[in-house]
Coordinates of N, CA and C in Angstrom, one line a residue:
M1 N -7.0 -33.9 30.9 CA -5.3 -34.1 31.5 C -5.2 -33.3 32.7
L2 N -4.8 -33.8 33.6 CA -4.4 -33.2 35.1 C -3.2 -32.4 35.0
T3 N -3.0 -31.2 35.4 CA -1.5 -30.4 35.5 C -1.5 -30.6 37.0
E4 N -0.3 -31.3 37.3 CA 0.1 -30.9 38.7 C 1.3 -29.9 38.9
V5 N 1.2 -29.3 39.8 CA 2.5 -28.0 40.2 C 2.8 -28.3 41.7
D6 N 4.0 -28.3 41.9 CA 4.2 -29.1 43.4 C 4.8 -27.5 43.8
L7 N 4.5 -26.9 44.8 CA 5.0 -25.6 45.3 C 6.2 -25.9 46.1
A8 N 6.6 -26.9 46.3 CA 7.9 -27.2 47.0 C 9.0 -27.0 45.9
K9 N 8.9 -27.1 44.5 CA 9.9 -27.1 43.6 C 9.5 -25.4 42.6
S10 N 8.4 -25.3 42.7 CA 8.1 -24.0 41.8 C 7.3 -22.9 42.7
S11 N 7.4 -21.6 42.4 CA 6.8 -20.7 43.2 C 5.3 -20.0 43.1
V12 N 4.8 -19.6 44.0 CA 3.6 -19.5 43.8 C 3.0 -18.2 42.5
R13 N 4.1 -17.5 42.5 CA 3.9 -16.4 41.6 C 4.0 -17.0 40.1
T14 N 4.8 -18.1 39.8 CA 5.0 -19.0 38.6 C 3.6 -19.5 38.3
L15 N 3.0 -20.3 39.8 CA 1.7 -20.7 39.4 C 0.9 -19.9 38.8
N16 N 0.5 -19.0 39.6 CA -0.6 -17.8 39.3 C -0.5 -17.5 37.6
A17 N 0.9 -17.1 37.4 CA 1.1 -16.7 36.0 C 0.4 -17.8 35.0
R18 N 0.8 -19.1 35.3 CA 0.2 -20.0 34.4 C -1.3 -20.1 34.5
L19 N -1.8 -20.1 35.4 CA -3.1 -20.0 36.0 C -3.8 -19.2 34.8
H20 N -3.2 -17.6 35.0 CA -3.8 -16.5 34.1 C -3.8 -16.7 32.9
K21 N -2.9 -17.4 32.3 CA -2.8 -17.4 30.8 C -4.3 -18.5 30.4
Q22 N -4.7 -19.1 31.0 CA -5.9 -20.2 31.1 C -7.0 -19.3 30.3
T23 N -7.7 -19.9 29.2 CA -8.9 -19.2 28.7 C -9.8 -20.4 28.6
D24 N -11.0 -20.1 28.3 CA -12.1 -21.0 28.1 C -11.9 -21.8 26.6
K25 N -11.1 -21.0 25.6 CA -10.9 -21.7 24.3 C -9.5 -22.2 24.5
N26 N -8.6 -22.0 25.3 CA -7.4 -22.5 25.0 C -7.0 -22.8 26.8
R27 N -7.2 -23.9 27.4 CA -6.7 -24.0 28.7 C -6.6 -25.3 29.1
E28 N -6.0 -25.8 30.2 CA -5.7 -27.2 30.9 C -6.8 -27.2 32.1
T29 N -7.5 -27.8 31.9 CA -8.9 -27.6 32.8 C -8.6 -28.1 33.9
G30 N -8.1 -29.0 34.4 CA -7.6 -29.8 35.8 C -6.2 -29.4 36.3
W31 N -6.4 -29.1 37.5 CA -4.9 -28.7 38.2 C -5.0 -29.3 39.6
R32 N -3.8 -29.9 39.7 CA -3.4 -30.3 41.3 C -2.6 -29.4 41.9
I33 N -2.6 -29.0 43.0 CA -1.5 -28.0 43.8 C -0.9 -28.9 44.9
L34 N 0.4 -29.5 45.0 CA 0.9 -30.1 45.7 C 1.7 -29.1 46.4
N35 N 2.0 -29.4 48.1 CA 2.8 -28.8 49.0 C 2.3 -27.4 48.9
P36 N 1.3 -26.8 49.4 CA 1.1 -25.3 49.3 C 1.8 -25.0 50.6
G37 N 1.8 -25.5 51.7 CA 2.7 -25.1 52.8 C 2.4 -23.8 53.7
G38 N 1.1 -23.6 53.6 CA 0.7 -22.3 54.1 C 1.0 -21.0 53.3
R39 N 1.4 -21.1 52.1 CA 1.5 -19.8 51.2 C 0.5 -19.3 51.1
H40 N 1.2 -17.7 50.7 CA -0.2 -16.8 50.6 C -0.7 -16.8 48.9
N41 N -1.7 -16.2 48.8 CA -2.3 -15.8 47.2 C -2.2 -16.9 46.3
I42 N -2.5 -18.0 46.6 CA -2.3 -19.4 45.9 C -3.7 -19.3 45.2
A43 N -3.6 -19.4 43.7 CA -4.6 -19.6 42.8 C -5.6 -18.3 42.9
V44 N -5.0 -16.9 43.0 CA -5.7 -15.8 43.1 C -5.9 -15.4 41.6
G45 N -7.3 -14.7 41.2 CA -7.4 -14.2 40.1 C -7.9 -15.0 38.8
I46 N -8.1 -16.5 39.1 CA -8.3 -17.0 38.0 C -9.7 -16.5 37.2
N47 N -9.6 -16.5 35.8 CA -10.7 -16.3 34.9 C -10.9 -17.1 34.1
A48 N -11.1 -18.3 34.2 CA -11.4 -19.6 33.5 C -11.9 -20.3 34.0
A49 N -12.8 -21.3 33.5 CA -13.9 -22.6 34.1 C -12.7 -23.7 34.3
L50 N -11.8 -23.7 35.3 CA -10.8 -24.4 35.7 C -11.1 -25.2 36.8
T51 N -10.7 -26.4 37.1 CA -10.7 -27.2 38.4 C -9.8 -27.4 39.0
V52 N -9.7 -26.7 40.2 CA -8.3 -26.8 40.8 C -8.4 -27.4 42.3
R53 N -7.5 -28.2 42.5 CA -7.6 -28.9 43.8 C -6.2 -28.6 44.5
I54 N -6.0 -28.1 45.8 CA -5.0 -27.8 46.1 C -4.8 -28.5 47.7
E55 N -3.9 -29.3 47.6 CA -3.8 -30.5 48.8 C -2.9 -30.1 49.9
G56 N -3.4 -29.6 51.0 CA -2.7 -29.0 52.1 C -3.4 -27.5 52.4
H57 N -2.6 -27.2 53.4 CA -3.0 -25.7 54.0 C -2.5 -24.8 53.0
T58 N -3.3 -23.6 53.2 CA -2.8 -22.4 52.4 C -3.0 -21.0 53.6
G59 N -2.5 -19.8 53.0 CA -2.1 -18.9 53.8 C -3.3 -17.7 53.5
Y60 N -2.7 -16.6 53.5 CA -3.9 -15.6 53.2 C -4.5 -15.4 51.7
Y61 N -5.4 -15.1 51.4 CA -5.9 -14.5 50.3 C -6.3 -15.7 49.1
C62 N -6.4 -17.2 49.7 CA -6.4 -18.0 48.6 C -7.7 -18.0 48.1
A63 N -7.5 -18.2 46.6 CA -8.8 -18.1 45.8 C -9.3 -16.9 45.6
G64 N -8.7 -15.7 45.9 CA -9.2 -14.4 45.9 C -9.4 -13.7 44.4
M65 N -10.5 -13.2 44.2 CA -10.8 -12.6 43.0 C -11.1 -13.7 42.1
N66 N -11.7 -15.0 42.4 CA -12.1 -15.9 41.6 C -13.1 -15.7 40.5
Q67 N -13.1 -16.2 39.5 CA -14.2 -16.1 38.4 C -14.2 -17.5 37.7
H68 N -15.4 -18.0 37.9 CA -15.7 -19.4 36.7 C -15.1 -20.5 37.6
A69 N -13.8 -20.5 38.0 CA -13.0 -21.5 38.4 C -13.8 -22.3 40.1
T70 N -13.5 -23.7 40.0 CA -14.1 -24.3 41.1 C -12.7 -24.8 41.9
I71 N -12.5 -24.2 43.0 CA -11.2 -24.2 43.6 C -11.7 -25.0 45.0
T72 N -11.1 -26.2 45.4 CA -11.0 -27.1 46.6 C -9.9 -27.1 47.4
V73 N -9.8 -26.8 48.5 CA -8.7 -26.6 49.4 C -9.0 -27.9 50.2
H74 N -7.9 -29.0 50.3 CA -8.0 -29.9 51.0 C -7.3 -29.6 52.6
G75 N -7.6 -28.6 53.4 CA -7.0 -28.3 54.5 C -7.7 -27.1 55.1
N76 N -7.0 -26.3 55.9 CA -7.4 -24.9 56.4 C -6.7 -24.1 55.7
V77 N -7.5 -22.9 55.8 CA -7.1 -21.6 54.7 C -6.8 -20.3 55.8
G78 N -5.9 -19.7 55.8 CA -6.0 -18.4 56.5 C -6.9 -17.1 56.2
P79 N -6.6 -16.3 56.3 CA -7.4 -14.9 56.2 C -7.8 -15.0 54.9
G80 N -9.2 -14.2 54.6 CA -9.4 -13.7 53.4 C -9.7 -14.9 52.1
V81 N -10.0 -16.1 52.6 CA -10.1 -16.7 51.4 C -11.3 -16.4 50.4
A82 N -11.2 -16.5 49.3 CA -12.4 -16.2 48.3 C -12.7 -14.7 48.3
E83 N -11.9 -14.1 48.9 CA -12.1 -12.3 49.0 C -12.1 -12.0 47.6
N84 N -13.4 -10.8 47.7 CA -13.8 -10.4 46.2 C -14.0 -11.5 45.0
M85 N -14.2 -12.8 45.3 CA -14.9 -13.4 44.5 C -16.0 -12.9 43.6
M86 N -16.1 -13.3 42.4 CA -17.0 -12.8 41.2 C -17.9 -14.1 41.1
S87 N -17.5 -15.2 40.7 CA -18.3 -16.1 40.6 C -17.5 -17.7 40.8
G88 N -18.0 -18.7 40.6 CA -17.1 -20.1 40.7 C -17.7 -20.5 42.2
V89 N -17.1 -21.5 42.5 CA -17.1 -22.3 43.7 C -15.6 -22.4 44.3
V90 N -15.9 -21.9 45.7 CA -14.5 -22.2 46.3 C -14.9 -23.2 47.7
H91 N -14.1 -24.2 47.7 CA -14.6 -25.3 48.7 C -13.6 -25.5 50.0
V92 N -13.7 -25.3 51.2 CA -12.5 -25.7 52.0 C -13.2 -26.8 52.9
T93 N -12.1 -27.8 53.0 CA -12.8 -29.1 53.7 C -12.3 -28.8 55.2
G94 N -11.6 -27.9 55.6 CA -11.1 -27.7 57.1 C -11.5 -26.5 57.4
N95 N -10.8 -25.9 58.3 CA -11.2 -24.4 58.8 C -10.9 -23.4 58.3
A96 N -11.2 -21.8 58.4 CA -11.1 -21.0 57.8 C -10.6 -19.8 58.6
S97 N -9.9 -18.8 58.5 CA -9.6 -17.6 59.4 C -10.3 -16.6 59.2
Q98 N -10.2 -15.2 59.4 CA -10.8 -14.2 59.2 C -11.1 -13.9 58.2
Y99 N -12.3 -13.0 57.8 CA -13.0 -12.0 57.0 C -13.1 -13.3 55.6
A100 N -13.5 -14.4 56.0 CA -13.8 -15.5 54.6 C -14.6 -14.7 53.7
G101 N -14.5 -14.9 52.6 CA -15.4 -14.4 51.6 C -15.6 -12.6 51.7
A102 N -14.8 -12.1 52.0 CA -15.2 -10.6 52.4 C -15.1 -9.9 50.9
T103 N -16.1 -8.9 50.9 CA -16.5 -8.2 49.8 C -16.8 -8.8 48.6
A104 N -17.1 -10.3 48.7 CA -17.3 -11.0 47.4 C -18.9 -10.7 46.6
H105 N -18.6 -10.7 45.5 CA -19.8 -10.0 44.5 C -20.6 -11.4 43.9
G106 N -20.3 -12.7 44.2 CA -20.7 -13.8 43.7 C -20.4 -15.2 43.8
G107 N -21.0 -16.2 43.3 CA -20.1 -17.3 43.6 C -20.8 -18.1 44.7
L108 N -20.1 -19.4 45.0 CA -20.6 -19.9 46.3 C -19.2 -20.5 47.2
L109 N -19.1 -20.0 48.2 CA -17.9 -20.3 49.1 C -18.6 -21.5 50.2
V110 N -17.8 -22.5 50.6 CA -18.5 -23.6 51.3 C -17.1 -23.8 52.2
I111 N -17.5 -23.9 53.6 CA -16.6 -24.1 54.8 C -17.1 -25.4 55.5
E112 N -16.3 -26.4 55.5 CA -16.7 -27.2 56.0 C -16.5 -27.5 57.7
G113 N -15.7 -26.7 57.8 CA -15.4 -26.4 59.4 C -15.8 -25.3 59.9
N114 N -14.8 -24.5 60.7 CA -15.1 -23.2 61.7 C -14.6 -22.1 60.7
T115 N -15.0 -20.9 61.0 CA -14.6 -19.8 60.4 C -14.4 -19.0 61.5
S116 N -13.3 -17.8 61.7 CA -13.2 -16.9 62.6 C -13.8 -15.7 62.4
S117 N -13.4 -14.6 62.9 CA -14.3 -13.3 62.9 C -14.5 -12.8 61.7
R118 N -15.6 -12.1 61.3 CA -15.8 -11.0 60.3 C -16.2 -12.0 59.1
C119 N -16.3 -13.3 59.0 CA -16.9 -14.0 57.7 C -18.1 -13.4 57.1
G120 N -17.8 -13.1 55.9 CA -18.6 -12.4 55.3 C -18.9 -10.8 55.1
I121 N -17.8 -10.3 55.8 CA -17.9 -8.9 56.0 C -18.0 -8.2 54.5
S122 N -18.9 -7.4 54.6 CA -19.4 -6.5 53.1 C -19.6 -7.2 52.2
M123 N -19.8 -8.4 52.3 CA -20.5 -9.3 51.1 C -21.5 -8.5 50.4
K124 N -21.3 -8.8 48.8 CA -22.1 -8.2 48.0 C -22.9 -9.1 46.9
G125 N -23.0 -10.1 47.4 CA -23.8 -11.1 46.7 C -23.4 -12.7 46.6
I126 N -22.3 -13.0 47.4 CA -21.8 -14.3 47.3 C -22.8 -15.0 48.3
D127 N -22.9 -16.5 48.4 CA -23.3 -17.3 48.9 C -22.2 -17.8 49.8
I128 N -22.6 -18.0 51.3 CA -21.5 -18.7 51.9 C -22.3 -19.7 53.0
V129 N -21.8 -20.8 52.8 CA -22.5 -21.8 53.6 C -21.3 -22.3 54.7
V130 N -21.4 -22.2 55.9 CA -20.5 -22.6 56.8 C -21.2 -23.9 57.7
K131 N -20.4 -24.8 57.4 CA -21.0 -26.1 58.3 C -20.6 -26.1 59.7
G132 N -19.9 -25.7 60.2 CA -19.4 -25.2 61.6 C -20.0 -23.9 62.1
S133 N -19.1 -23.1 62.9 CA -19.7 -22.1 63.5 C -18.9 -20.8 63.0
V134 N -19.5 -19.6 63.1 CA -18.6 -18.3 62.8 C -18.1 -17.6 63.9
G135 N -17.3 -16.8 63.8 CA -16.5 -15.7 65.0 C -17.5 -14.5 65.0
H136 N -17.2 -13.6 65.9 CA -18.0 -12.2 65.9 C -17.9 -11.3 64.7
L137 N -18.7 -10.7 64.6 CA -19.0 -9.6 63.5 C -19.2 -10.2 62.3
S138 N -19.5 -11.6 62.1 CA -19.9 -12.0 61.1 C -20.9 -11.2 60.3
A139 N -20.7 -11.2 58.6 CA -21.9 -10.4 58.0 C -21.8 -9.0 58.2
F140 N -20.7 -8.4 58.8 CA -20.7 -7.0 59.4 C -21.1 -6.3 58.1
M141 N -21.8 -5.1 57.8 CA -21.9 -4.4 57.0 C -22.1 -5.2 55.4
A142 N -22.9 -6.2 55.6 CA -23.2 -7.6 54.5 C -24.2 -6.7 53.5
Q143 N -24.1 -6.4 52.6 CA -24.9 -5.8 51.3 C -25.8 -6.8 50.9
A144 N -25.6 -7.6 50.3 CA -26.3 -8.5 49.4 C -25.7 -10.1 49.5
G145 N -26.6 -11.2 49.3 CA -25.8 -12.3 49.7 C -26.6 -13.3 50.6
R146 N -26.3 -14.5 50.7 CA -26.9 -15.3 51.9 C -25.5 -16.0 52.7
L147 N -25.4 -15.8 54.0 CA -24.8 -16.6 54.6 C -25.5 -17.7 55.6
V148 N -25.2 -18.9 55.3 CA -25.8 -20.1 56.2 C -24.5 -20.3 57.4
I149 N -25.3 -20.6 58.5 CA -24.5 -20.8 59.5 C -24.8 -22.1 60.2
C150 N -24.2 -23.5 59.8 CA -24.9 -24.6 60.4 C -24.7 -24.8 62.0
G151 N -23.7 -24.0 62.3 CA -23.1 -24.3 63.9 C -23.8 -22.8 64.5
D152 N -23.1 -22.2 65.3 CA -23.2 -21.2 66.3 C -22.7 -20.0 65.5
A153 N -23.1 -18.7 66.1 CA -22.5 -17.3 65.5 C -21.9 -16.5 67.0
G154 N -20.9 -16.0 66.6 CA -20.2 -15.2 67.7 C -21.2 -13.6 68.0
D155 N -20.7 -12.7 68.8 CA -21.0 -11.7 69.1 C -21.3 -10.6 67.8
A156 N -22.2 -9.8 67.9 CA -22.6 -8.8 67.0 C -22.7 -9.4 65.5
L157 N -23.4 -10.7 65.3 CA -24.0 -11.2 64.0 C -24.7 -9.9 63.4
G158 N -24.2 -9.9 62.3 CA -25.2 -8.7 61.1 C -25.0 -7.7 61.7
D159 N -24.0 -7.2 62.3 CA -24.0 -5.6 62.4 C -24.1 -4.7 61.1
S160 N -25.1 -3.6 61.3 CA -25.2 -2.9 60.5 C -25.5 -3.3 59.0
L161 N -26.1 -4.4 59.0 CA -26.4 -5.3 57.8 C -27.5 -4.4 56.9
Y162 N -27.2 -4.6 55.7 CA -27.9 -4.2 54.3 C -29.2 -5.2 54.1
E163 N -29.2 -5.8 53.0 CA -30.0 -6.3 52.5 C -29.6 -8.2 52.4
A164 N -28.4 -8.4 52.9 CA -28.3 -9.8 53.0 C -28.9 -10.6 53.9
R165 N -29.1 -11.9 53.6 CA -29.8 -12.8 54.6 C -29.0 -13.7 55.3
I166 N -29.3 -13.8 56.3 CA -28.6 -14.8 57.5 C -29.4 -16.0 57.9
Y167 N -28.9 -17.1 57.7 CA -29.4 -18.3 58.3 C -28.8 -18.9 59.2
L168 N -29.3 -19.2 60.5 CA -28.6 -19.8 61.6 C -29.4 -20.9 62.1
K169 N -28.6 -22.2 62.3 CA -29.3 -23.2 63.2 C -28.8 -23.0 64.5
G170 N -27.8 -22.7 65.0 CA -27.4 -22.7 66.3 C -27.6 -21.6 67.2
K171 N -26.9 -21.3 68.2 CA -27.2 -20.1 68.8 C -26.1 -19.1 68.5
T172 N -26.5 -17.6 68.8 CA -25.9 -16.6 68.9 C -25.3 -15.9 70.0
A173 N -24.0 -15.8 69.9 CA -23.8 -14.8 71.6 C -24.3 -13.1 71.2
G174 N -25.1 -13.0 70.4 CA -25.8 -11.6 70.5 C -25.7 -11.2 69.1
L175 N -26.9 -10.4 68.3 CA -27.5 -9.6 67.1 C -26.3 -8.3 67.1
G176 N -25.9 -7.8 66.2 CA -25.3 -6.7 65.8 C -26.4 -5.6 65.6
M177 N -25.9 -4.2 65.6 CA -26.9 -3.2 65.4 C -27.7 -3.3 64.2
D178 N -29.0 -3.2 64.4 CA -30.0 -3.0 63.0 C -30.2 -4.6 62.6
C179 N -29.8 -5.5 63.4 CA -30.0 -6.8 63.1 C -31.0 -7.6 63.7
I180 N -32.3 -8.4 63.3 CA -33.4 -8.7 63.9 C -33.8 -10.1 63.2
Q181 N -34.4 -10.8 64.1 CA -34.7 -12.1 63.5 C -36.1 -11.9 63.0
K182 N -36.2 -12.8 61.6 CA -37.4 -12.2 60.9 C -37.8 -13.8 60.5
P183 N -39.2 -13.8 60.0 CA -39.9 -15.1 59.7 C -39.1 -15.7 59.0
M184 N -39.4 -17.0 59.0 CA -39.1 -18.0 57.8 C -39.9 -18.8 57.2
R185 N -40.5 -17.9 56.1 CA -41.4 -18.3 55.2 C -41.2 -19.5 54.4
E186 N -42.0 -19.9 53.5 CA -42.1 -20.9 52.5 C -40.9 -20.8 51.7
Q187 N -40.8 -19.3 51.3 CA -39.6 -19.4 50.1 C -38.5 -19.1 50.6
H188 N -38.4 -19.1 51.9 CA -36.9 -19.0 52.6 C -36.4 -20.4 52.9
L189 N -37.2 -21.1 53.3 CA -37.2 -22.6 53.2 C -36.9 -23.4 52.1
V190 N -37.4 -23.2 50.9 CA -37.0 -23.5 49.8 C -35.5 -22.9 49.3
E191 N -35.2 -21.9 49.4 CA -34.0 -21.1 49.3 C -32.8 -21.7 50.1
L192 N -33.1 -21.9 51.2 CA -32.1 -22.4 52.3 C -32.0 -24.0 51.8
N193 N -32.9 -24.7 51.8 CA -32.4 -26.0 51.0 C -31.7 -26.4 49.9
N194 N -32.1 -25.5 49.0 CA -31.1 -25.4 47.8 C -29.8 -24.9 48.1
L195 N -29.5 -24.0 49.0 CA -27.8 -23.7 49.4 C -27.4 -25.0 49.9
L196 N -28.6 -25.6 50.9 CA -27.7 -26.7 51.5 C -27.3 -27.8 50.4
Q197 N -28.2 -27.9 49.7 CA -27.9 -28.9 48.5 C -26.7 -28.5 47.7
K198 N -26.8 -27.3 47.3 CA -25.4 -27.0 46.6 C -24.3 -27.3 47.3
A199 N -24.1 -26.9 48.5 CA -23.2 -26.7 49.7 C -22.8 -28.5 49.8
G200 N -23.5 -29.6 49.2 CA -23.4 -30.8 49.5 C -23.8 -31.3 51.0
I201 N -24.5 -30.6 51.6 CA -25.1 -30.8 53.0 C -26.0 -31.8 53.1
T202 N -26.2 -32.7 53.6 CA -27.3 -33.9 53.3 C -27.9 -34.0 54.9
G203 N -29.0 -34.4 55.0 CA -29.7 -34.6 56.5 C -29.9 -33.6 57.1
M204 N -29.9 -32.1 56.9 CA -30.1 -31.1 57.6 C -31.5 -30.6 57.0
D205 N -32.2 -30.3 58.1 CA -33.5 -29.5 57.7 C -33.7 -28.3 57.9
A206 N -33.9 -27.4 56.7 CA -33.9 -26.1 56.8 C -35.0 -25.5 58.0
S207 N -35.9 -26.4 58.3 CA -37.0 -25.7 59.4 C -36.3 -25.4 60.7
G208 N -35.2 -26.1 60.7 CA -34.4 -25.9 62.1 C -33.7 -24.7 62.2
F209 N -33.6 -23.8 61.1 CA -32.7 -22.6 61.1 C -33.6 -21.5 61.4
R210 N -33.1 -20.4 62.0 CA -34.0 -18.8 61.9 C -33.1 -18.1 61.0
R211 N -33.8 -17.1 60.5 CA -33.6 -16.4 59.4 C -33.2 -14.7 60.4
Y212 N -32.2 -14.0 59.7 CA -32.1 -12.8 60.4 C -31.9 -11.9 59.1
G213 N -32.1 -10.4 59.4 CA -32.0 -9.5 58.4 C -31.9 -8.1 58.9
S214 N -32.0 -7.2 58.1 CA -31.8 -5.8 58.5 C -33.3 -5.1 59.1
A215 N -33.4 -4.4 60.4 CA -34.7 -3.9 60.5 C -34.7 -2.5 59.8
R216 N -33.5 -2.2 59.1 CA -33.7 -0.7 58.0 C -34.1 0.6 58.7
K217 N -33.4 0.4 60.0 CA -33.3 1.7 60.8 C -32.1 2.6 60.6
L218 N -31.0 2.3 60.0 CA -29.8 3.0 59.9 C -29.4 3.2 58.4
Y219 N -30.6 3.0 57.6 CA -30.5 3.1 55.9 C -30.3 4.8 55.7
H220 N -30.8 5.7 56.5 CA -30.9 7.0 56.5 C -31.0 7.8 57.8
F221 N -29.8 8.6 57.8 CA -29.7 9.3 59.1 C -30.8 9.9 59.8
D222 N -30.6 9.6 60.9 CA -31.9 9.9 61.8 C -31.3 10.0 63.5
V223 N -31.8 11.5 63.8 CA -31.2 11.9 64.8 C -31.3 11.2 66.1
D224 N -32.7 10.4 66.1 CA -33.1 9.8 67.1 C -32.2 8.5 67.2
N225 N -31.3 8.0 66.1 CA -30.6 6.8 66.3 C -29.0 7.2 66.2
V226 N -29.1 8.3 66.6 CA -27.4 9.2 66.5 C -26.5 8.2 67.3
D227 N -26.8 7.4 68.3 CA -26.2 6.7 69.4 C -25.7 5.4 68.5
S228 N -26.5 5.3 67.6 CA -26.1 3.7 66.7 C -25.3 3.8 65.8
Y229 N -25.0 5.0 65.2 CA -23.9 5.4 63.9 C -22.6 5.3 64.6

């Protein structure tokens, strides 16, 4: 049974309280959220295998701290979508603002449009697939996970990168400190094709992407690199 909540008549606090009461043993599985109206913190902190469909644009931190749920936003999202997500899927049909997927540990974030700056900042295991382009400082200090960019990337891509992988189809305005291009081996082609398939992107050949990763020169302090810290 589909549960509908109209945010023109109900508060976000009330909605989130209802979502937080759902458990895998006792839950209303399907949810449809109407008239989000750019409100902040919609559908945050879910910890059950729910399916949530948000009909319209949202504000800050939509779907933050998600665990297990599949959340689809039919519109644009503000800063921090899927921030600190642990698992599940967050799918945005429009554009995303700054720091999409920031600090997230797991799950899949799909953005069909473009993202602003710092997409995937300090990501810790999430997979992010952006069908459009990303802004500057994307994957800044990214520690683990994969960032797939089907369009272009802004300046300082992968600055101070750790062990996250970046796949880029378009051009970049410039690489960040310690980020370098690396070979696309067979294992990476397979990995990327699987990510594109999971994100629902068809007709795009993984061989057209380039892979970027850490040069590993900033892992430990070195006086010869002092100007880079």
